[in-house]
Short mmCIF file of C-alpha atoms and ligand atoms in Angstrom, two decimals:
data_model
loop_
_atom_site.label_atom_id
_atom_site.label_comp_id
_atom_site.label_asym_id
_atom_site.label_seq_id
_atom_site.Cartn_x
_atom_site.Cartn_y
_atom_site.Cartn_z
CA MET A 1 91.04 163.40 105.88
CA SER A 2 92.00 163.94 109.34
CA GLN A 3 94.92 163.98 111.08
CA GLY A 4 96.78 160.79 111.20
CA GLN A 5 95.03 158.78 109.16
CA LYS A 6 96.93 156.86 106.96
CA THR A 7 96.83 157.55 102.96
CA ALA A 8 96.31 153.70 100.71
CA GLU A 9 99.55 154.23 100.17
CA GLU A 10 101.11 154.50 103.64
CA ALA A 11 98.55 151.74 104.97
CA GLY A 12 99.70 149.25 102.28
CA SER A 13 103.65 149.83 103.32
CA ALA A 14 102.52 149.73 106.84
CA GLN A 15 99.99 146.41 106.26
CA ALA A 16 103.41 145.42 104.21
CA ALA A 17 106.21 145.75 107.00
CA ALA A 18 103.69 144.47 108.83
CA ASP A 19 103.53 141.00 106.79
CA THR A 20 107.47 140.86 106.37
CA PRO A 21 109.06 138.99 109.43
CA ALA A 22 111.06 141.45 111.47
CA GLU A 23 114.27 141.43 111.04
CA PRO A 24 115.97 139.45 113.72
CA LYS A 25 117.24 142.48 116.32
CA PRO A 26 121.34 141.76 116.57
CA SER A 27 121.88 139.78 119.53
CA ARG A 28 123.94 141.33 122.45
CA PRO A 29 126.00 139.80 124.97
CA ALA A 30 124.04 138.96 127.30
CA PRO A 31 125.50 141.23 131.06
CA PRO A 32 128.73 139.53 132.47
CA THR A 33 128.59 137.74 136.08
CA PRO A 34 130.80 138.53 138.56
CA THR A 35 134.52 137.41 138.13
CA TYR A 36 134.43 137.79 142.59
CA GLU A 37 132.05 138.02 144.64
CA GLY A 38 132.38 137.72 148.37
CA ASP A 39 132.96 139.35 151.81
CA PHE A 40 136.00 141.74 152.82
CA VAL A 41 135.74 142.11 156.71
CA ILE A 42 137.61 144.49 159.06
CA ASP A 43 138.57 143.18 161.86
CA GLU A 44 139.46 145.68 164.00
CA HIS A 45 136.96 147.95 165.86
CA PHE A 46 135.89 150.61 162.70
CA MET A 47 135.05 154.33 164.11
CA LEU A 48 132.03 155.69 162.60
CA GLU A 49 131.59 159.50 161.98
CA CYS A 50 128.88 159.50 164.79
CA GLY A 51 131.23 158.76 167.22
CA ARG A 52 130.53 154.74 167.85
CA THR A 53 132.16 151.64 166.46
CA LEU A 54 131.47 148.89 164.40
CA SER A 55 133.45 145.64 165.22
CA GLY A 56 133.78 142.86 162.55
CA LEU A 57 132.53 145.64 159.64
CA THR A 58 131.46 143.45 157.00
CA LEU A 59 131.34 144.86 153.09
CA HIS A 60 129.50 142.47 150.41
CA TYR A 61 131.33 143.66 147.09
CA ALA A 62 131.25 142.29 143.78
CA VAL A 63 134.30 142.85 140.78
CA TYR A 64 134.03 142.47 137.39
CA GLY A 65 137.20 141.73 135.06
CA ARG A 66 140.68 141.84 136.20
CA LEU A 67 142.90 144.26 137.76
CA ASN A 68 145.42 144.65 134.63
CA ALA A 69 149.37 144.35 135.75
CA ALA A 70 149.79 148.25 135.71
CA ARG A 71 147.12 148.73 137.55
CA ASP A 72 145.20 151.39 136.32
CA ASN A 73 141.96 150.11 135.18
CA ALA A 74 139.78 150.03 138.26
CA VAL A 75 136.58 151.09 138.40
CA LEU A 76 134.01 151.64 141.40
CA VAL A 77 130.57 151.89 140.59
CA CYS A 78 128.47 152.66 143.62
CA HIS A 79 124.83 151.50 143.91
CA ALA A 80 121.72 153.73 144.93
CA LEU A 81 119.43 153.07 147.95
CA SER A 82 118.16 149.26 147.29
CA GLY A 83 120.64 148.42 145.18
CA SER A 84 123.14 145.56 145.41
CA ALA A 85 126.66 144.80 144.53
CA LEU A 86 125.47 142.80 141.81
CA VAL A 87 125.90 145.61 138.91
CA HIS A 88 125.15 143.42 136.08
CA GLN A 89 121.16 143.42 137.68
CA TRP A 90 120.35 146.70 137.80
CA TRP A 91 122.39 148.70 135.52
CA PRO A 92 123.06 146.17 132.89
CA GLU A 93 123.73 148.57 130.30
CA VAL A 94 127.06 150.03 131.07
CA PHE A 95 128.66 147.07 129.95
CA ALA A 96 126.65 146.94 126.77
CA PRO A 97 129.27 147.47 123.63
CA GLY A 98 130.37 150.80 123.43
CA ALA A 99 129.24 152.02 126.53
CA VAL A 100 131.30 153.36 129.48
CA LEU A 101 132.67 149.72 130.77
CA SER A 102 134.37 146.95 128.27
CA LEU A 103 135.84 144.03 130.88
CA ASP A 104 138.03 143.69 127.91
CA HIS A 105 139.84 146.80 129.77
CA ASP A 106 138.24 147.33 133.19
CA PHE A 107 138.28 146.15 136.51
CA VAL A 108 134.81 147.05 138.08
CA ILE A 109 133.77 146.74 141.65
CA CYS A 110 130.37 147.71 143.35
CA ILE A 111 130.42 147.30 146.96
CA ASN A 112 126.97 146.68 149.46
CA LEU A 113 126.30 149.69 151.33
CA LEU A 114 126.11 149.60 155.27
CA GLY A 115 122.93 149.29 156.44
CA SER A 116 121.58 147.32 153.30
CA CYS A 117 119.87 143.92 153.58
CA TYR A 118 122.18 142.35 150.68
CA GLY A 119 125.57 141.60 152.01
CA SER A 120 127.18 144.01 154.48
CA THR A 121 127.03 144.93 158.03
CA GLY A 122 123.65 146.62 159.01
CA PRO A 123 120.22 146.03 161.16
CA LEU A 124 120.03 142.15 160.08
CA SER A 125 123.74 141.37 160.67
CA VAL A 126 125.07 140.04 164.51
CA ASN A 127 126.25 142.72 166.46
CA PRO A 128 129.87 140.39 167.73
CA GLU A 129 129.44 142.52 171.27
CA THR A 130 125.76 141.38 172.22
CA GLY A 131 125.60 138.35 169.86
CA SER A 132 122.13 140.11 168.94
CA LEU A 133 120.49 141.32 165.76
CA TYR A 134 121.96 145.09 165.83
CA GLY A 135 117.87 145.35 164.73
CA PRO A 136 117.04 149.09 165.59
CA GLU A 137 120.37 149.52 167.30
CA PHE A 138 121.82 149.76 164.10
CA PRO A 139 123.83 153.40 164.70
CA LEU A 140 123.71 155.73 161.92
CA ILE A 141 126.26 155.50 159.24
CA SER A 142 127.09 157.98 156.65
CA ILE A 143 128.27 158.18 153.59
CA ALA A 144 131.94 159.31 154.88
CA ASP A 145 131.74 156.12 156.58
CA ASN A 146 130.75 154.10 153.74
CA VAL A 147 133.19 155.29 151.22
CA ARG A 148 136.46 154.89 154.38
CA ALA A 149 135.31 151.26 154.75
CA GLN A 150 135.22 150.51 150.86
CA SER A 151 139.00 152.25 150.82
CA ARG A 152 140.22 149.93 152.74
CA LEU A 153 138.58 147.44 150.73
CA LEU A 154 140.01 148.39 147.75
CA ASP A 155 143.70 148.75 149.51
CA SER A 156 142.87 144.66 149.76
CA LEU A 157 142.40 144.08 146.00
CA GLY A 158 145.21 146.10 145.60
CA VAL A 159 143.58 149.34 144.10
CA ARG A 160 145.77 151.97 144.40
CA ARG A 161 143.67 154.62 142.14
CA LEU A 162 140.30 154.62 140.15
CA ARG A 163 139.91 155.39 136.86
CA LEU A 164 136.70 156.55 137.82
CA VAL A 165 134.16 156.02 140.17
CA MET A 166 130.53 156.91 139.73
CA GLY A 167 127.23 155.96 140.50
CA GLY A 168 123.04 157.56 140.71
CA SER A 169 121.42 158.65 143.27
CA MET A 170 122.96 157.53 146.70
CA GLY A 171 125.43 156.22 144.32
CA GLY A 172 127.01 159.65 143.14
CA MET A 173 126.70 161.11 146.59
CA GLN A 174 128.99 158.14 147.20
CA ALA A 175 131.11 158.79 143.91
CA LEU A 176 131.59 162.65 145.32
CA GLU A 177 132.81 161.67 148.71
CA TRP A 178 135.59 159.47 147.13
CA THR A 179 136.80 162.35 145.13
CA ALA A 180 136.66 164.95 148.24
CA LEU A 181 138.21 162.41 150.82
CA PHE A 182 140.79 160.58 148.59
CA PRO A 183 141.77 163.32 146.30
CA ASP A 184 144.66 161.19 145.02
CA ARG A 185 142.95 157.83 144.22
CA VAL A 186 140.18 159.07 141.68
CA GLU A 187 140.58 160.27 138.31
CA ARG A 188 137.09 161.01 136.97
CA ALA A 189 133.80 160.71 138.95
CA VAL A 190 130.53 160.42 137.66
CA VAL A 191 127.53 161.91 139.83
CA ILE A 192 124.11 161.24 138.19
CA GLY A 193 121.15 163.07 139.61
CA VAL A 194 122.00 164.18 143.23
CA ALA A 195 122.94 167.11 145.63
CA PRO A 196 122.03 167.25 149.45
CA LEU A 197 118.48 166.02 149.47
CA GLY A 198 116.53 169.46 149.58
CA ALA A 199 113.12 170.12 152.03
CA MET A 200 110.67 168.17 149.62
CA GLY A 201 112.96 164.86 149.71
CA ILE A 202 113.10 164.92 153.63
CA ALA A 203 109.43 165.43 154.03
CA LEU A 204 108.90 162.39 152.04
CA ASN A 205 111.66 160.41 153.36
CA HIS A 206 109.64 161.69 156.76
CA LEU A 207 106.32 160.45 155.44
CA GLN A 208 107.99 157.17 155.05
CA ARG A 209 109.07 156.56 157.92
CA GLN A 210 106.30 157.03 159.41
CA ALA A 211 104.58 154.81 157.77
CA ILE A 212 107.19 151.99 159.03
CA LEU A 213 107.13 153.38 162.63
CA ARG A 214 103.17 153.49 162.66
CA ASP A 215 102.82 149.85 161.23
CA PRO A 216 101.69 147.31 164.64
CA GLU A 217 104.41 144.97 163.59
CA TRP A 218 107.36 146.94 163.66
CA VAL A 219 107.14 147.18 167.82
CA GLU A 220 110.03 149.64 168.54
CA GLY A 221 112.23 147.83 165.15
CA ASN A 222 112.15 144.49 167.61
CA TYR A 223 110.14 142.53 165.08
CA LEU A 224 110.48 139.02 164.05
CA PRO A 225 112.20 138.51 161.25
CA GLN A 226 109.52 136.06 160.26
CA LYS A 227 106.42 138.78 161.65
CA PRO A 228 108.06 142.00 159.41
CA PRO A 229 106.31 145.47 159.03
CA THR A 230 105.25 144.43 155.54
CA ARG A 231 102.56 147.18 155.57
CA GLY A 232 104.30 150.19 156.96
CA LEU A 233 107.47 149.21 154.48
CA SER A 234 104.88 148.73 151.46
CA LEU A 235 103.30 152.25 152.11
CA ALA A 236 107.33 153.71 152.72
CA ARG A 237 107.92 152.34 148.74
CA GLN A 238 104.77 153.66 147.39
CA ILE A 239 105.40 157.20 148.90
CA ALA A 240 108.72 156.83 147.55
CA MET A 241 107.76 155.81 143.89
CA LEU A 242 105.74 159.21 143.88
CA SER A 243 109.47 161.00 143.92
CA TYR A 244 111.17 158.08 141.43
CA LYS A 245 108.99 158.83 138.52
CA SER A 246 107.13 161.71 137.41
CA ALA A 247 103.60 163.20 136.80
CA PRO A 248 104.01 163.04 132.78
CA LEU A 249 105.32 159.19 132.96
CA PHE A 250 102.16 158.50 135.51
CA ASN A 251 99.99 160.44 133.14
CA GLU A 252 101.22 158.65 129.68
CA ARG A 253 101.78 155.47 131.63
CA PHE A 254 97.87 155.20 133.71
CA ALA A 255 95.77 158.22 132.84
CA ARG A 256 92.76 158.28 134.18
CA ASN A 257 92.67 154.55 133.85
CA PRO A 258 90.99 151.57 136.14
CA ASN A 259 93.04 149.47 137.74
CA ARG A 260 94.11 146.54 134.63
CA ASN A 261 92.84 143.80 136.87
CA GLY A 262 89.50 145.03 135.99
CA GLU A 263 88.32 146.19 139.49
CA ASP A 264 86.37 149.92 138.94
CA PRO A 265 87.44 152.87 140.49
CA TRP A 266 83.86 154.88 140.31
CA GLY A 267 82.08 151.92 141.82
CA LEU A 268 78.92 152.09 140.09
CA ASP A 269 78.39 148.43 139.60
CA ASP A 270 77.87 148.09 143.14
CA CYS A 271 75.90 151.68 143.83
CA GLY A 272 79.38 153.39 144.62
CA GLY A 273 81.24 150.55 145.93
CA GLY A 274 80.80 151.98 149.57
CA LEU A 275 83.27 154.68 150.54
CA ILE A 276 86.71 153.17 148.76
CA GLY A 277 85.35 151.84 145.36
CA GLY A 278 88.10 149.93 143.01
CA ARG A 279 91.69 151.32 142.61
CA PHE A 280 92.45 152.83 139.51
CA ASP A 281 95.73 151.79 137.69
CA ILE A 282 97.82 154.19 139.29
CA ALA A 283 96.71 152.81 142.34
CA GLY A 284 97.18 148.95 141.44
CA TYR A 285 100.65 150.12 140.06
CA LEU A 286 101.31 151.56 143.62
CA ASP A 287 99.94 148.90 145.30
CA GLU A 288 102.21 145.90 143.06
CA GLN A 289 105.16 148.54 143.76
CA GLY A 290 105.01 147.84 147.43
CA ARG A 291 104.37 144.04 147.45
CA ARG A 292 107.85 143.38 145.07
CA PHE A 293 109.69 145.83 147.26
CA VAL A 294 108.77 144.01 151.07
CA ASP A 295 109.46 140.77 149.34
CA ARG A 296 113.02 142.22 148.70
CA PHE A 297 114.15 144.26 151.59
CA ASP A 298 114.19 144.50 155.31
CA ALA A 299 112.26 147.55 157.35
CA ASN A 300 115.13 148.10 159.57
CA SER A 301 117.41 148.33 156.93
CA TYR A 302 114.99 151.01 154.99
CA LEU A 303 115.45 153.24 158.23
CA ALA A 304 119.18 152.91 158.28
CA ILE A 305 119.68 154.19 154.29
CA LEU A 306 116.70 156.58 154.69
CA ARG A 307 119.03 158.28 157.76
CA THR A 308 122.52 158.05 155.68
CA MET A 309 120.63 159.69 152.85
CA ASP A 310 118.96 162.14 154.36
CA THR A 311 121.91 163.38 156.18
CA TRP A 312 124.18 163.43 153.77
CA ASP A 313 125.25 167.27 153.31
CA PRO A 314 129.37 167.82 152.75
CA LEU A 315 128.57 171.63 153.46
CA ARG A 316 127.30 171.23 157.16
CA GLY A 317 128.81 172.72 160.12
CA GLY A 318 129.83 176.26 158.24
CA ARG A 319 132.91 174.87 156.36
CA SER A 320 133.12 176.39 153.19
CA ALA A 321 132.70 174.64 150.08
CA HIS A 322 136.53 175.84 149.45
CA GLU A 323 137.77 174.07 152.79
CA ILE A 324 135.77 170.57 151.51
CA PHE A 325 135.79 170.45 147.75
CA GLY A 326 138.66 173.02 147.10
CA GLN A 327 141.56 169.59 147.20
CA ILE A 328 139.82 167.46 144.57
CA LYS A 329 141.73 165.94 141.85
CA ALA A 330 139.40 164.27 139.42
CA ARG A 331 137.27 165.36 136.73
CA LEU A 332 133.78 165.51 137.60
CA THR A 333 131.07 164.92 135.81
CA PHE A 334 127.48 165.95 137.24
CA ILE A 335 124.09 164.96 135.34
CA GLY A 336 120.93 166.17 136.44
CA ILE A 337 117.52 164.50 135.10
CA SER A 338 115.21 167.05 133.73
CA SER A 339 112.14 165.43 135.46
CA ASP A 340 113.73 164.06 138.61
CA THR A 341 111.46 165.90 141.65
CA LEU A 342 113.15 164.32 144.42
CA PHE A 343 116.86 165.91 143.26
CA PRO A 344 115.89 168.73 140.76
CA PRO A 345 118.00 169.47 138.13
CA ASP A 346 118.43 173.56 139.28
CA SER A 347 119.80 171.82 142.64
CA VAL A 348 122.04 169.47 140.59
CA ARG A 349 123.57 172.02 138.41
CA GLU A 350 123.71 174.87 141.53
CA PHE A 351 125.20 171.71 143.17
CA ALA A 352 128.29 171.52 140.53
CA GLU A 353 128.72 175.45 140.46
CA THR A 354 129.37 175.52 144.27
CA ILE A 355 132.22 172.57 143.46
CA ARG A 356 133.29 174.60 140.27
CA ALA A 357 133.59 178.06 142.09
CA ALA A 358 136.00 175.80 144.61
CA GLY A 359 138.16 175.44 141.74
CA VAL A 360 137.67 172.16 140.65
CA HIS A 361 136.90 170.76 137.23
CA ALA A 362 133.14 170.49 137.61
CA GLU A 363 130.72 170.30 134.63
CA TYR A 364 127.15 169.67 133.98
CA ARG A 365 125.13 167.69 131.76
CA GLU A 366 121.62 167.45 131.72
CA MET A 367 119.21 163.71 130.53
CA VAL A 368 116.16 164.57 128.92
CA SER A 369 113.40 161.70 130.37
CA ASP A 370 110.45 162.42 131.71
CA HIS A 371 111.19 158.87 133.74
CA GLY A 372 112.14 161.00 137.03
CA HIS A 373 114.68 160.48 139.44
CA ASP A 374 114.83 156.81 138.46
CA ALA A 375 116.05 157.41 134.78
CA PHE A 376 119.25 156.85 135.68
CA LEU A 377 117.84 153.16 135.73
CA ALA A 378 115.04 152.92 133.50
CA GLU A 379 116.68 154.47 130.51
CA GLN A 380 119.80 153.36 130.25
CA THR A 381 121.02 153.64 126.89
CA GLU A 382 120.37 157.35 127.00
CA LEU A 383 122.12 157.90 130.46
CA LEU A 384 124.79 156.45 128.66
CA ARG A 385 125.04 158.30 125.28
CA LEU A 386 125.45 161.71 127.44
CA LEU A 387 128.71 160.16 128.76
CA GLN A 388 130.50 159.57 125.56
C1 LIG B 401 118.93 143.38 144.33
C2 LIG B 401 118.04 144.47 143.72
O1 LIG B 401 117.06 143.39 143.26
S1 LIG B 401 118.73 145.90 142.90
C3 LIG B 401 118.01 146.07 141.85
C4 LIG B 401 117.37 146.45 140.65
N1 LIG B 401 116.19 147.09 141.52
C5 LIG B 401 116.51 148.52 141.25
O2 LIG B 401 117.35 148.97 140.70
C6 LIG B 401 115.41 149.27 141.81
C7 LIG B 401 114.06 149.16 142.01
N2 LIG B 401 113.66 149.52 140.69
C8 LIG B 401 112.93 150.08 140.13
O3 LIG B 401 113.31 151.15 140.91
C9 LIG B 401 112.33 149.96 138.99
O4 LIG B 401 112.07 148.72 138.14
C10 LIG B 401 113.22 150.56 137.84
C11 LIG B 401 113.44 152.02 137.82
C12 LIG B 401 114.60 149.42 137.68
C13 LIG B 401 112.67 150.04 136.30
O5 LIG B 401 111.39 151.13 136.47
P1 LIG B 401 110.43 150.85 135.22
O6 LIG B 401 111.17 150.11 134.12
O7 LIG B 401 110.07 152.55 134.89
O8 LIG B 401 109.38 150.03 135.92
P2 LIG B 401 108.26 150.36 137.14
O9 LIG B 401 109.30 149.84 138.13
O10 LIG B 401 107.73 151.21 136.86
O11 LIG B 401 107.34 149.17 136.99
C14 LIG B 401 106.79 148.39 136.15
C15 LIG B 401 105.75 146.77 136.06
O12 LIG B 401 105.02 147.79 137.40
C16 LIG B 401 103.54 147.20 136.56
N3 LIG B 401 102.33 147.33 136.83
C17 LIG B 401 102.00 148.63 136.16
N4 LIG B 401 100.90 148.98 136.77
C18 LIG B 401 100.78 147.85 136.92
C19 LIG B 401 99.33 147.87 137.91
N5 LIG B 401 98.00 148.47 138.11
N6 LIG B 401 99.36 146.07 138.60
C20 LIG B 401 100.23 145.32 138.50
N7 LIG B 401 101.69 145.67 137.86
C21 LIG B 401 101.01 146.64 137.37
C22 LIG B 401 104.17 146.19 134.68
O13 LIG B 401 103.30 145.47 134.63
C23 LIG B 401 105.47 146.17 135.03
O14 LIG B 401 105.78 145.01 135.70
P3 LIG B 401 107.45 144.20 134.84
O15 LIG B 401 108.07 145.30 135.78
O16 LIG B 401 106.77 142.68 135.53
O17 LIG B 401 107.61 144.36 133.46
N1 LIG B 402 114.20 153.24 143.02
C1 LIG B 402 115.76 153.49 143.21
C2 LIG B 402 116.71 154.47 143.01
C3 LIG B 402 116.22 155.57 144.08
O1 LIG B 402 117.10 156.59 144.54
C4 LIG B 402 116.34 152.49 144.32
O2 LIG B 402 115.40 151.91 144.87
O3 LIG B 402 117.61 152.22 144.53
#
């Protein structure tokens, strides 16, 4: 019998299993919806790290559950590059029974990044000083700017101290920055799949930016809302997908398969199909991801957030790790993802070690996954198991 062939008995029991109606899966409670979703506005000029100011800075946010009388149950969840304040949509499993958060106990807050197109001030907002959209004039926003603005929102909600701040990718940048900027306000932080971006990550972001800038519809960032640079933004997202996934995942999902819509990449039906031919399945997948992204994101917002991501480096400017991180009082957990090529696990571990060497409680754990950088979104149950 060749390897993999079933014995009659095994085949019989497999058939029996197939004939038996499937056990109904235990029903999981649906993820919660926000207790409140709205805007917080800072009326006076908000000074940014780059030296410019934003007036009428708006943070769009969502909260889940209620702040308790002792005000010690607040958790801040920080989203990644293209996420929104609606945690239940992109990280529903954090609310699953037995996972890290429980709305019986926790008051969960999530705040949309500045620069984004999901409600906080960004290139699509009107600059109150000019009456026009910020568009390409939108200033450089740092992670620290986001965190300082977020602290004002938390003040307004009556939240003095966070029992936990957590996030993946750019969410992790914010979580760590919270512990360094407001050491007395954070008890614990979980920083997932992030360290200052390395040269390869900066290179890929450069290509993404070029893709947008070279789209004729970009017109120096002054495109009409009804005529955005979709080709450039789509290509940017496709380039980004290469760094969010992994080669093993792509090989497993797509191999050398022709595109699922029946296109023939070899073009044998029509004597070679010209210079391009049909597409492989991986190409169809990337096209589809680009298509989905242009339906939900703005090109100038994307450029703004890429810049926030590229420029985040707490150690820049020659200050020592001890000066930057030495005052952190929170317990930090760093999580690296084994197949992450954007923020490779070794760089996350080394970053955690640098912070630990500054006298901070900083542990490192590794998530084993083939899903690449996106594992923190795609394999939530496995991620949360690491946090038990
Ligand atoms: C406000 C907001 O919307 S933010 C909310 C959520 N979004 C985010 O957090 C970030 C954006 N999303 C992501 O990064 C990813 O979707 C993740 C990480 C959440 C999930 O990743 P994965 O489960 O690996 O799915 P992935 O993104 O690879 O896409 C698979 C899809 O591509 C489709 N696909 C694959 N190959 C092809 C092809 N050749 N042609 C067309 N479609 C294809 C699959 O059918 C599948 O479709 P489905 O989503 O309808 O099931
Ligand atoms: N794929 C995710 C994570 C990127 O870090 C996003 O688009 O936000």
